[in-house]
PDB file of C-alpha atoms and ligand atoms in Angstrom:
ATOM      1  CA  MET P   1      63.560 -51.408 -20.898  1.00 41.00           C
ATOM      2  CA  THR P   2      62.642 -50.975 -24.372  1.00 49.00           C
ATOM      3  CA  VAL P   3      60.169 -53.587 -26.083  1.00 58.00           C
ATOM      4  CA  THR P   4      60.020 -54.026 -29.621  1.00 71.00           C
ATOM      5  CA  ASP P   5      57.296 -55.469 -32.107  1.00 75.00           C
ATOM      6  CA  ALA P   6      58.636 -58.644 -33.196  1.00 70.00           C
ATOM      7  CA  ARG P   7      58.477 -58.139 -36.824  1.00 70.00           C
ATOM      8  CA  SER P   8      58.855 -54.399 -37.588  1.00 71.00           C
ATOM      9  CA  GLY P   9      61.363 -53.849 -34.611  1.00 72.00           C
ATOM     10  CA  GLN P  10      59.719 -50.565 -33.744  1.00 72.00           C
ATOM     11  CA  PRO P  11      59.714 -50.081 -30.047  1.00 70.00           C
ATOM     12  CA  ILE P  12      55.977 -50.649 -28.278  1.00 74.00           C
ATOM     13  CA  ARG P  13      57.525 -48.917 -24.847  1.00 79.00           C
ATOM     14  CA  LYS P  14      57.775 -45.149 -24.605  1.00 81.00           C
ATOM     15  CA  GLY P  15      59.959 -43.084 -22.654  1.00 85.00           C
ATOM     16  CA  ARG P  16      58.639 -40.829 -19.915  1.00 86.00           C
ATOM     17  CA  LEU P  17      59.738 -37.695 -22.435  1.00 89.00           C
ATOM     18  CA  GLY P  18      57.309 -39.512 -25.630  1.00 90.00           C
ATOM     19  CA  ARG P  19      54.226 -39.795 -23.262  1.00 92.00           C
ATOM     20  CA  VAL P  20      54.163 -36.501 -22.420  1.00 92.00           C
ATOM     21  CA  GLY P  21      54.156 -34.880 -25.751  1.00 93.00           C
ATOM     22  CA  TYR P  22      51.940 -37.381 -27.092  1.00 95.00           C
ATOM     23  CA  SER P  23      49.590 -36.920 -24.481  1.00 94.00           C
ATOM     24  CA  ILE P  24      49.772 -32.855 -24.729  1.00 94.00           C
ATOM     25  CA  ALA P  25      49.113 -33.245 -28.620  1.00 94.00           C
ATOM     26  CA  CYS P  26      46.168 -36.076 -28.095  1.00 93.00           C
ATOM     27  CA  LEU P  27      44.725 -34.744 -24.775  1.00 92.00           C
ATOM     28  CA  GLY P  28      45.667 -30.957 -24.715  1.00 91.00           C
ATOM     29  CA  TRP P  29      47.277 -29.528 -21.819  1.00 91.00           C
ATOM     30  CA  ARG P  30      44.078 -29.689 -19.404  1.00 89.00           C
ATOM     31  CA  GLY P  31      44.048 -33.860 -20.189  1.00 88.00           C
ATOM     32  CA  ALA P  32      47.768 -34.064 -19.868  1.00 89.00           C
ATOM     33  CA  LEU P  33      47.933 -32.555 -16.603  1.00 89.00           C
ATOM     34  CA  ALA P  34      44.758 -34.252 -15.197  1.00 88.00           C
ATOM     35  CA  GLU P  35      46.573 -37.451 -16.719  1.00 87.00           C
ATOM     36  CA  LEU P  36      50.064 -36.126 -14.679  1.00 85.00           C
ATOM     37  CA  ALA P  37      48.086 -35.774 -11.998  1.00 85.00           C
ATOM     38  CA  LYS P  38      46.490 -39.203 -11.639  1.00 80.00           C
ATOM     39  CA  ARG P  39      43.236 -37.300 -12.113  1.00 77.00           C
ATOM     40  CA  PRO P  40      42.421 -38.880 -15.843  1.00 70.00           C
ATOM     41  CA  ASP P  41      38.988 -37.801 -17.119  1.00 71.00           C
ATOM     42  CA  SER P  42      36.956 -40.734 -17.262  1.00 74.00           C
ATOM     43  CA  PRO P  43      35.055 -41.330 -20.799  1.00 68.00           C
ATOM     44  CA  GLU P  44      31.884 -43.243 -19.014  1.00 66.00           C
ATOM     45  CA  THR P  45      30.647 -40.028 -17.505  1.00 69.00           C
ATOM     46  CA  ASP P  46      32.111 -37.299 -20.201  1.00 78.00           C
ATOM     47  CA  ALA P  47      28.865 -35.770 -21.111  1.00 87.00           C
ATOM     48  CA  GLU P  48      30.475 -33.071 -22.951  1.00 89.00           C
ATOM     49  CA  PHE P  49      30.191 -34.783 -26.456  1.00 93.00           C
ATOM     50  CA  ASP P  50      25.944 -35.771 -25.918  1.00 95.00           C
ATOM     51  CA  ALA P  51      25.700 -32.087 -24.683  1.00 94.00           C
ATOM     52  CA  MET P  52      27.037 -30.818 -28.031  1.00 93.00           C
ATOM     53  CA  HIS P  53      25.170 -33.296 -30.264  1.00 94.00           C
ATOM     54  CA  GLY P  54      22.091 -34.907 -28.481  1.00 95.00           C
ATOM     55  CA  THR P  55      23.480 -37.671 -28.401  1.00 96.00           C
ATOM     56  CA  ASN P  56      23.363 -40.504 -26.069  1.00 96.00           C
ATOM     57  CA  THR P  57      27.305 -42.198 -25.804  1.00 96.00           C
ATOM     58  CA  ALA P  58      28.490 -41.665 -22.906  1.00 94.00           C
ATOM     59  CA  GLY P  59      28.142 -44.623 -19.610  1.00 94.00           C
ATOM     60  CA  SER P  60      29.790 -48.070 -19.763  1.00 94.00           C
ATOM     61  CA  VAL P  61      28.666 -51.689 -19.906  1.00 95.00           C
ATOM     62  CA  GLU P  62      29.869 -54.640 -18.568  1.00 96.00           C
ATOM     63  CA  PRO P  63      30.388 -57.431 -20.801  1.00 96.00           C
ATOM     64  CA  ALA P  64      28.063 -59.437 -19.029  1.00 96.00           C
ATOM     65  CA  ASP P  65      25.062 -56.744 -19.240  1.00 95.00           C
ATOM     66  CA  LEU P  66      26.317 -56.956 -23.288  1.00 95.00           C
ATOM     67  CA  GLY P  67      22.986 -59.540 -23.824  1.00 94.00           C
ATOM     68  CA  ILE P  68      25.619 -62.085 -25.815  1.00 94.00           C
ATOM     69  CA  ARG P  69      24.365 -65.509 -25.391  1.00 92.00           C
ATOM     70  CA  ASP P  70      27.543 -67.636 -25.811  1.00 95.00           C
ATOM     71  CA  ALA P  71      29.454 -67.549 -22.618  1.00 96.00           C
ATOM     72  CA  ASP P  72      33.204 -68.095 -24.035  1.00 97.00           C
ATOM     73  CA  THR P  73      32.213 -64.681 -26.268  1.00 97.00           C
ATOM     74  CA  VAL P  74      31.101 -63.026 -23.084  1.00 96.00           C
ATOM     75  CA  ARG P  75      34.413 -63.892 -21.267  1.00 97.00           C
ATOM     76  CA  LYS P  76      36.477 -62.186 -24.359  1.00 97.00           C
ATOM     77  CA  ALA P  77      34.447 -59.155 -24.661  1.00 97.00           C
ATOM     78  CA  ILE P  78      35.447 -55.994 -23.390  1.00 96.00           C
ATOM     79  CA  ARG P  79      33.278 -53.706 -21.522  1.00 96.00           C
ATOM     80  CA  TYR P  80      31.475 -50.775 -23.483  1.00 97.00           C
ATOM     81  CA  LEU P  81      33.117 -47.495 -22.790  1.00 95.00           C
ATOM     82  CA  PRO P  82      33.108 -44.558 -25.310  1.00 96.00           C
ATOM     83  CA  SER P  83      36.490 -43.246 -27.048  1.00 96.00           C
ATOM     84  CA  PRO P  84      37.061 -39.585 -26.141  1.00 94.00           C
ATOM     85  CA  LEU P  85      36.293 -37.439 -28.845  1.00 93.00           C
ATOM     86  CA  ARG P  86      39.951 -35.724 -28.833  1.00 94.00           C
ATOM     87  CA  VAL P  87      41.578 -39.441 -28.895  1.00 96.00           C
ATOM     88  CA  THR P  88      39.630 -39.994 -31.970  1.00 97.00           C
ATOM     89  CA  SER P  89      40.273 -36.583 -33.769  1.00 96.00           C
ATOM     90  CA  TRP P  90      43.779 -36.991 -33.202  1.00 97.00           C
ATOM     91  CA  MET P  91      44.183 -40.143 -34.778  1.00 98.00           C
ATOM     92  CA  LEU P  92      42.090 -39.325 -37.538  1.00 98.00           C
ATOM     93  CA  ASN P  93      44.401 -36.153 -38.458  1.00 97.00           C
ATOM     94  CA  GLU P  94      47.741 -38.519 -37.424  1.00 97.00           C
ATOM     95  CA  ILE P  95      47.128 -41.705 -39.225  1.00 97.00           C
ATOM     96  CA  GLY P  96      47.978 -40.314 -42.571  1.00 95.00           C
ATOM     97  CA  VAL P  97      45.057 -42.344 -44.759  1.00 96.00           C
ATOM     98  CA  ASP P  98      43.521 -40.471 -47.211  1.00 97.00           C
ATOM     99  CA  PRO P  99      39.284 -40.939 -46.463  1.00 96.00           C
ATOM    100  CA  ALA P 100      38.624 -40.474 -49.929  1.00 95.00           C
ATOM    101  CA  ARG P 101      40.368 -43.392 -50.832  1.00 95.00           C
ATOM    102  CA  CYS P 102      38.840 -45.982 -48.172  1.00 96.00           C
ATOM    103  CA  SER P 103      35.894 -47.162 -46.261  1.00 97.00           C
ATOM    104  CA  PHE P 104      36.095 -46.400 -42.089  1.00 98.00           C
ATOM    105  CA  VAL P 105      35.013 -49.298 -40.129  1.00 98.00           C
ATOM    106  CA  ASP P 106      34.474 -49.281 -36.137  1.00 98.00           C
ATOM    107  CA  ILE P 107      34.881 -52.910 -34.690  1.00 98.00           C
ATOM    108  CA  GLY P 108      32.970 -53.080 -31.678  1.00 98.00           C
ATOM    109  CA  CYS P 109      31.572 -49.591 -32.348  1.00 98.00           C
ATOM    110  CA  GLY P 110      29.071 -49.466 -28.983  1.00 98.00           C
ATOM    111  CA  LYS P 111      27.152 -46.546 -29.230  1.00 98.00           C
ATOM    112  CA  GLY P 112      28.718 -45.077 -32.589  1.00 98.00           C
ATOM    113  CA  ARG P 113      30.398 -42.317 -31.159  1.00 97.00           C
ATOM    114  CA  VAL P 114      33.779 -42.772 -33.129  1.00 97.00           C
ATOM    115  CA  LEU P 115      31.447 -43.207 -36.394  1.00 97.00           C
ATOM    116  CA  LEU P 116      29.889 -39.794 -35.963  1.00 96.00           C
ATOM    117  CA  VAL P 117      33.283 -38.651 -35.554  1.00 95.00           C
ATOM    118  CA  ALA P 118      34.364 -40.328 -38.680  1.00 96.00           C
ATOM    119  CA  ALA P 119      31.530 -39.063 -40.627  1.00 95.00           C
ATOM    120  CA  GLU P 120      32.635 -35.375 -40.343  1.00 93.00           C
ATOM    121  CA  ARG P 121      35.310 -36.655 -43.160  1.00 94.00           C
ATOM    122  CA  PRO P 122      34.688 -37.950 -46.721  1.00 94.00           C
ATOM    123  CA  PHE P 123      35.086 -41.819 -46.351  1.00 96.00           C
ATOM    124  CA  ARG P 124      33.518 -43.703 -49.014  1.00 95.00           C
ATOM    125  CA  HIS P 125      31.370 -46.002 -46.575  1.00 96.00           C
ATOM    126  CA  ILE P 126      31.465 -45.840 -42.821  1.00 97.00           C
ATOM    127  CA  ALA P 127      30.259 -48.818 -40.819  1.00 98.00           C
ATOM    128  CA  GLY P 128      30.290 -50.272 -37.472  1.00 98.00           C
ATOM    129  CA  VAL P 129      29.393 -53.622 -36.360  1.00 98.00           C
ATOM    130  CA  GLU P 130      28.513 -54.362 -32.672  1.00 98.00           C
ATOM    131  CA  ILE P 131      27.846 -57.643 -30.839  1.00 97.00           C
ATOM    132  CA  SER P 132      24.681 -55.915 -28.376  1.00 97.00           C
ATOM    133  CA  THR P 133      21.721 -55.295 -30.056  1.00 97.00           C
ATOM    134  CA  GLU P 134      20.845 -52.588 -27.563  1.00 97.00           C
ATOM    135  CA  LEU P 135      24.102 -50.850 -27.893  1.00 98.00           C
ATOM    136  CA  ALA P 136      23.727 -50.934 -31.885  1.00 98.00           C
ATOM    137  CA  ASP P 137      19.982 -49.826 -31.944  1.00 98.00           C
ATOM    138  CA  ILE P 138      21.450 -46.751 -29.615  1.00 98.00           C
ATOM    139  CA  ALA P 139      24.276 -46.380 -32.191  1.00 98.00           C
ATOM    140  CA  ARG P 140      21.789 -46.466 -35.204  1.00 97.00           C
ATOM    141  CA  LEU P 141      19.355 -43.579 -33.090  1.00 97.00           C
ATOM    142  CA  ASN P 142      22.749 -41.686 -32.425  1.00 96.00           C
ATOM    143  CA  THR P 143      22.901 -41.295 -36.358  1.00 95.00           C
ATOM    144  CA  GLN P 144      19.326 -39.790 -36.591  1.00 93.00           C
ATOM    145  CA  ARG P 145      20.017 -37.539 -33.293  1.00 94.00           C
ATOM    146  CA  TYR P 146      23.355 -36.154 -34.391  1.00 94.00           C
ATOM    147  CA  ARG P 147      23.447 -32.375 -34.575  1.00 91.00           C
ATOM    148  CA  PRO P 148      24.295 -30.434 -36.664  1.00 85.00           C
ATOM    149  CA  ALA P 149      23.080 -32.970 -38.716  1.00 77.00           C
ATOM    150  CA  SER P 150      25.945 -33.806 -41.368  1.00 72.00           C
ATOM    151  CA  SER P 151      25.020 -35.206 -44.898  1.00 70.00           C
ATOM    152  CA  ARG P 152      27.474 -38.027 -43.961  1.00 83.00           C
ATOM    153  CA  VAL P 153      25.846 -39.004 -40.814  1.00 85.00           C
ATOM    154  CA  GLY P 154      23.153 -40.516 -42.949  1.00 82.00           C
ATOM    155  CA  ALA P 155      25.787 -42.841 -44.671  1.00 85.00           C
ATOM    156  CA  ILE P 156      26.790 -44.545 -41.369  1.00 95.00           C
ATOM    157  CA  ALA P 157      25.521 -48.626 -41.684  1.00 97.00           C
ATOM    158  CA  VAL P 158      25.474 -50.098 -38.262  1.00 98.00           C
ATOM    159  CA  SER P 159      25.581 -54.029 -38.350  1.00 98.00           C
ATOM    160  CA  ASN P 160      24.503 -55.973 -35.066  1.00 98.00           C
ATOM    161  CA  SER P 161      26.536 -59.124 -35.451  1.00 97.00           C
ATOM    162  CA  ASP P 162      29.805 -60.613 -33.448  1.00 98.00           C
ATOM    163  CA  ALA P 163      32.684 -59.062 -35.175  1.00 98.00           C
ATOM    164  CA  ARG P 164      33.758 -62.632 -36.667  1.00 98.00           C
ATOM    165  CA  ASP P 165      30.584 -62.826 -38.927  1.00 97.00           C
ATOM    166  CA  PHE P 166      30.915 -59.157 -40.130  1.00 97.00           C
ATOM    167  CA  GLU P 167      31.778 -58.899 -43.991  1.00 94.00           C
ATOM    168  CA  MET P 168      33.981 -55.801 -44.229  1.00 94.00           C
ATOM    169  CA  PRO P 169      33.218 -53.227 -47.170  1.00 93.00           C
ATOM    170  CA  SER P 170      35.093 -53.726 -50.308  1.00 92.00           C
ATOM    171  CA  GLY P 171      38.256 -51.900 -51.523  1.00 94.00           C
ATOM    172  CA  ASP P 172      40.946 -49.950 -48.991  1.00 96.00           C
ATOM    173  CA  LEU P 173      39.876 -49.732 -45.277  1.00 97.00           C
ATOM    174  CA  LEU P 174      40.864 -48.015 -41.997  1.00 98.00           C
ATOM    175  CA  ILE P 175      39.863 -50.117 -39.070  1.00 98.00           C
ATOM    176  CA  HIS P 176      39.048 -48.321 -35.898  1.00 98.00           C
ATOM    177  CA  MET P 177      39.442 -50.587 -32.361  1.00 98.00           C
ATOM    178  CA  TYR P 178      38.887 -49.633 -29.071  1.00 98.00           C
ATOM    179  CA  HIS P 179      40.567 -52.701 -27.389  1.00 98.00           C
ATOM    180  CA  PRO P 180      36.765 -54.680 -28.002  1.00 98.00           C
ATOM    181  CA  PHE P 181      37.772 -57.984 -27.118  1.00 98.00           C
ATOM    182  CA  ASP P 182      40.576 -60.455 -26.401  1.00 98.00           C
ATOM    183  CA  PRO P 183      43.251 -60.690 -29.348  1.00 97.00           C
ATOM    184  CA  ALA P 184      41.958 -64.419 -30.489  1.00 97.00           C
ATOM    185  CA  ILE P 185      38.975 -62.872 -31.845  1.00 98.00           C
ATOM    186  CA  SER P 186      40.867 -60.186 -33.632  1.00 98.00           C
ATOM    187  CA  ALA P 187      42.962 -63.004 -34.969  1.00 98.00           C
ATOM    188  CA  ALA P 188      39.593 -64.332 -36.512  1.00 97.00           C
ATOM    189  CA  VAL P 189      38.467 -61.489 -37.516  1.00 97.00           C
ATOM    190  CA  PHE P 190      41.558 -60.356 -39.906  1.00 97.00           C
ATOM    191  CA  ALA P 191      41.751 -64.128 -40.884  1.00 95.00           C
ATOM    192  CA  ARG P 192      38.592 -63.523 -42.506  1.00 94.00           C
ATOM    193  CA  LEU P 193      39.334 -60.348 -44.092  1.00 94.00           C
ATOM    194  CA  ALA P 194      42.487 -61.839 -45.535  1.00 92.00           C
ATOM    195  CA  THR P 195      40.483 -64.387 -47.379  1.00 87.00           C
ATOM    196  CA  SER P 196      37.187 -62.190 -47.765  1.00 80.00           C
ATOM    197  CA  ALA P 197      35.203 -61.885 -50.933  1.00 70.00           C
ATOM    198  CA  ASP P 198      37.242 -59.206 -52.182  1.00 67.00           C
ATOM    199  CA  ALA P 199      39.688 -61.090 -53.834  1.00 66.00           C
ATOM    200  CA  ARG P 200      42.020 -57.898 -55.157  1.00 80.00           C
ATOM    201  CA  PRO P 201      44.944 -57.112 -52.260  1.00 87.00           C
ATOM    202  CA  ARG P 202      43.813 -54.232 -50.719  1.00 92.00           C
ATOM    203  CA  ARG P 203      45.346 -51.687 -48.548  1.00 95.00           C
ATOM    204  CA  VAL P 204      44.366 -51.773 -44.773  1.00 97.00           C
ATOM    205  CA  SER P 205      45.384 -49.560 -41.908  1.00 98.00           C
ATOM    206  CA  VAL P 206      44.503 -50.202 -38.321  1.00 98.00           C
ATOM    207  CA  ALA P 207      44.323 -47.708 -35.488  1.00 98.00           C
ATOM    208  CA  TYR P 208      44.177 -49.754 -32.258  1.00 98.00           C
ATOM    209  CA  LEU P 209      43.515 -48.055 -29.199  1.00 98.00           C
ATOM    210  CA  THR P 210      44.183 -49.868 -25.782  1.00 97.00           C
ATOM    211  CA  TYR P 211      45.721 -49.753 -22.295  1.00 94.00           C
ATOM    212  CA  THR P 212      49.615 -50.445 -21.282  1.00 93.00           C
ATOM    213  CA  HIS P 213      48.769 -53.945 -19.573  1.00 93.00           C
ATOM    214  CA  SER P 214      46.934 -55.552 -22.911  1.00 95.00           C
ATOM    215  CA  VAL P 215      49.645 -54.177 -25.566  1.00 94.00           C
ATOM    216  CA  PRO P 216      51.974 -56.906 -25.361  1.00 93.00           C
ATOM    217  CA  ALA P 217      49.036 -59.238 -26.201  1.00 94.00           C
ATOM    218  CA  VAL P 218      47.827 -57.243 -29.166  1.00 95.00           C
ATOM    219  CA  ALA P 219      51.249 -56.793 -30.671  1.00 94.00           C
ATOM    220  CA  GLU P 220      51.990 -60.238 -30.235  1.00 93.00           C
ATOM    221  CA  MET P 221      48.633 -61.247 -32.228  1.00 96.00           C
ATOM    222  CA  PHE P 222      49.518 -58.223 -35.298  1.00 95.00           C
ATOM    223  CA  SER P 223      52.841 -59.494 -35.345  1.00 93.00           C
ATOM    224  CA  ALA P 224      51.465 -63.036 -36.571  1.00 94.00           C
ATOM    225  CA  ILE P 225      49.380 -61.709 -39.026  1.00 93.00           C
ATOM    226  CA  GLY P 226      52.095 -61.697 -41.813  1.00 89.00           C
ATOM    227  CA  TRP P 227      50.238 -58.783 -43.902  1.00 94.00           C
ATOM    228  CA  LEU P 228      50.535 -56.429 -41.252  1.00 95.00           C
ATOM    229  CA  ARG P 229      52.879 -54.133 -40.090  1.00 93.00           C
ATOM    230  CA  LEU P 230      53.466 -51.875 -36.928  1.00 94.00           C
ATOM    231  CA  VAL P 231      54.628 -48.551 -38.507  1.00 93.00           C
ATOM    232  CA  ARG P 232      53.610 -46.210 -34.973  1.00 93.00           C
ATOM    233  CA  TYR P 233      53.169 -46.462 -31.665  1.00 94.00           C
ATOM    234  CA  GLU P 234      52.168 -44.061 -28.679  1.00 95.00           C
ATOM    235  CA  GLU P 235      51.715 -44.151 -25.492  1.00 95.00           C
ATOM    236  CA  SER P 236      49.573 -41.896 -22.981  1.00 94.00           C
ATOM    237  CA  ILE P 237      51.094 -40.740 -19.492  1.00 92.00           C
ATOM    238  CA  SER P 238      48.532 -42.892 -17.460  1.00 90.00           C
ATOM    239  CA  GLY P 239      48.568 -45.468 -20.389  1.00 92.00           C
ATOM    240  CA  ARG P 240      44.917 -45.479 -20.881  1.00 92.00           C
ATOM    241  CA  TYR P 241      45.310 -44.162 -24.472  1.00 95.00           C
ATOM    242  CA  ASN P 242      47.844 -46.253 -26.411  1.00 96.00           C
ATOM    243  CA  TRP P 243      47.490 -46.377 -29.925  1.00 97.00           C
ATOM    244  CA  LEU P 244      49.429 -49.214 -32.084  1.00 96.00           C
ATOM    245  CA  PHE P 245      48.888 -48.207 -35.902  1.00 96.00           C
ATOM    246  CA  TYR P 246      49.306 -50.996 -38.557  1.00 96.00           C
ATOM    247  CA  ASP P 247      49.675 -51.024 -42.332  1.00 96.00           C
ATOM    248  CA  GLY P 248      49.754 -53.704 -44.922  1.00 96.00           C
ATOM    249  CA  SER P 249      47.924 -54.920 -47.895  1.00 94.00           C
ATOM    250  CA  THR P 250      45.747 -58.160 -47.810  1.00 93.00           C
ATOM    251  CA  PRO P 251      47.519 -61.274 -49.563  1.00 88.00           C
ATOM    252  CA  GLY P 252      44.421 -61.207 -52.298  1.00 72.00           C
TER     253      GLY P 252
HETATM  254  C1  SAM L   1      35.847 -50.443 -25.499  1.00 53.39           C
HETATM  255  S1  SAM L   1      34.216 -50.192 -26.685  1.00 53.39           S
HETATM  256  C2  SAM L   1      34.537 -49.307 -27.770  1.00 53.39           C
HETATM  257  C3  SAM L   1      33.554 -48.262 -28.609  1.00 53.39           C
HETATM  258  C4  SAM L   1      33.682 -47.573 -29.743  1.00 53.39           C
HETATM  259  N1  SAM L   1      34.575 -48.466 -30.430  1.00 53.39           N
HETATM  260  C5  SAM L   1      34.208 -46.571 -29.428  1.00 53.39           C
HETATM  261  O1  SAM L   1      35.809 -46.651 -29.334  1.00 53.39           O
HETATM  262  O2  SAM L   1      33.792 -45.668 -28.919  1.00 53.39           O
HETATM  263  C6  SAM L   1      34.307 -52.056 -26.802  1.00 53.39           C
HETATM  264  C7  SAM L   1      33.076 -52.372 -27.750  1.00 53.39           C
HETATM  265  O3  SAM L   1      33.181 -53.871 -28.250  1.00 53.39           O
HETATM  266  C8  SAM L   1      32.172 -54.862 -28.155  1.00 53.39           C
HETATM  267  N2  SAM L   1      32.077 -56.003 -28.373  1.00 53.39           N
HETATM  268  C9  SAM L   1      32.445 -56.814 -27.577  1.00 53.39           C
HETATM  269  N3  SAM L   1      32.928 -57.949 -27.953  1.00 53.39           N
HETATM  270  C10 SAM L   1      32.579 -57.761 -29.374  1.00 53.39           C
HETATM  271  C11 SAM L   1      32.417 -58.971 -30.459  1.00 53.39           C
HETATM  272  N4  SAM L   1      32.878 -60.437 -30.034  1.00 53.39           N
HETATM  273  N5  SAM L   1      31.783 -58.535 -31.832  1.00 53.39           N
HETATM  274  C12 SAM L   1      31.245 -57.320 -31.681  1.00 53.39           C
HETATM  275  N6  SAM L   1      31.408 -56.112 -30.896  1.00 53.39           N
HETATM  276  C13 SAM L   1      31.900 -56.403 -29.864  1.00 53.39           C
HETATM  277  C14 SAM L   1      31.392 -54.214 -26.843  1.00 53.39           C
HETATM  278  O4  SAM L   1      30.093 -54.594 -27.022  1.00 53.39           O
HETATM  279  C15 SAM L   1      31.540 -52.913 -26.991  1.00 53.39           C
HETATM  280  O5  SAM L   1      30.998 -51.934 -27.376  1.00 53.39           O
END
């Protein structure tokens, strides 16, 4: 059965062929075959990125261990898990956004792996927001340890706060989210963005990575935001690396 996005009519389920094609393009033949064999690589134990760059981004942290004080925010948080390098690189190549014209923001940036990957491109500003003080500190340390030290890594700004309290950089934005929390929190984040201090209408592109079982709730939340529209959906064989791309202009 084809499920479609309420506003754009875009399909948000993929046939098997589409999933295989995307998995090969995004994860490579080895990664796609591992998914087909139901033995997908595990991002929490993937030490390759850290071995290459002298950083600490692997591992996972459960919501109860993120140091969040408010019980409802803990319930709505998703555990820390780093994005695989290949998955982030695929998105940056495919999203169709000119980095020189916008700022990159990772909402729920964890230990900052995605920020480090984005820093290889000429974004105006690169910012992350992370609720866990421990993870935000690790992300900042990673920007100092990253090698080879790209000139842009020093430009990364990591804020330690709840995403609902974060003021986005001004101007056009590419927002990355790896299913950081319940869609109710995302709704508040985008409502704040629509009425932010930067009153001019600005282009906002969103790259949202998530698992198949959370896609309907995430798509429903986005379809309620009148100024964002689903422009692309990709689904991996295992359903672990699904991308929802949205695009639009803030009401201003
Ligand atoms: C799945 S991890 C993604 C990490 C990183 N974006 C990446 O792709 O490698 C989700 C992150 O969201 C953070 N998070 C959860 N609730 C949050 C909130 N209310 N505000 C900010 N960050 C939050 C978690 O601590 C965790 O680090």
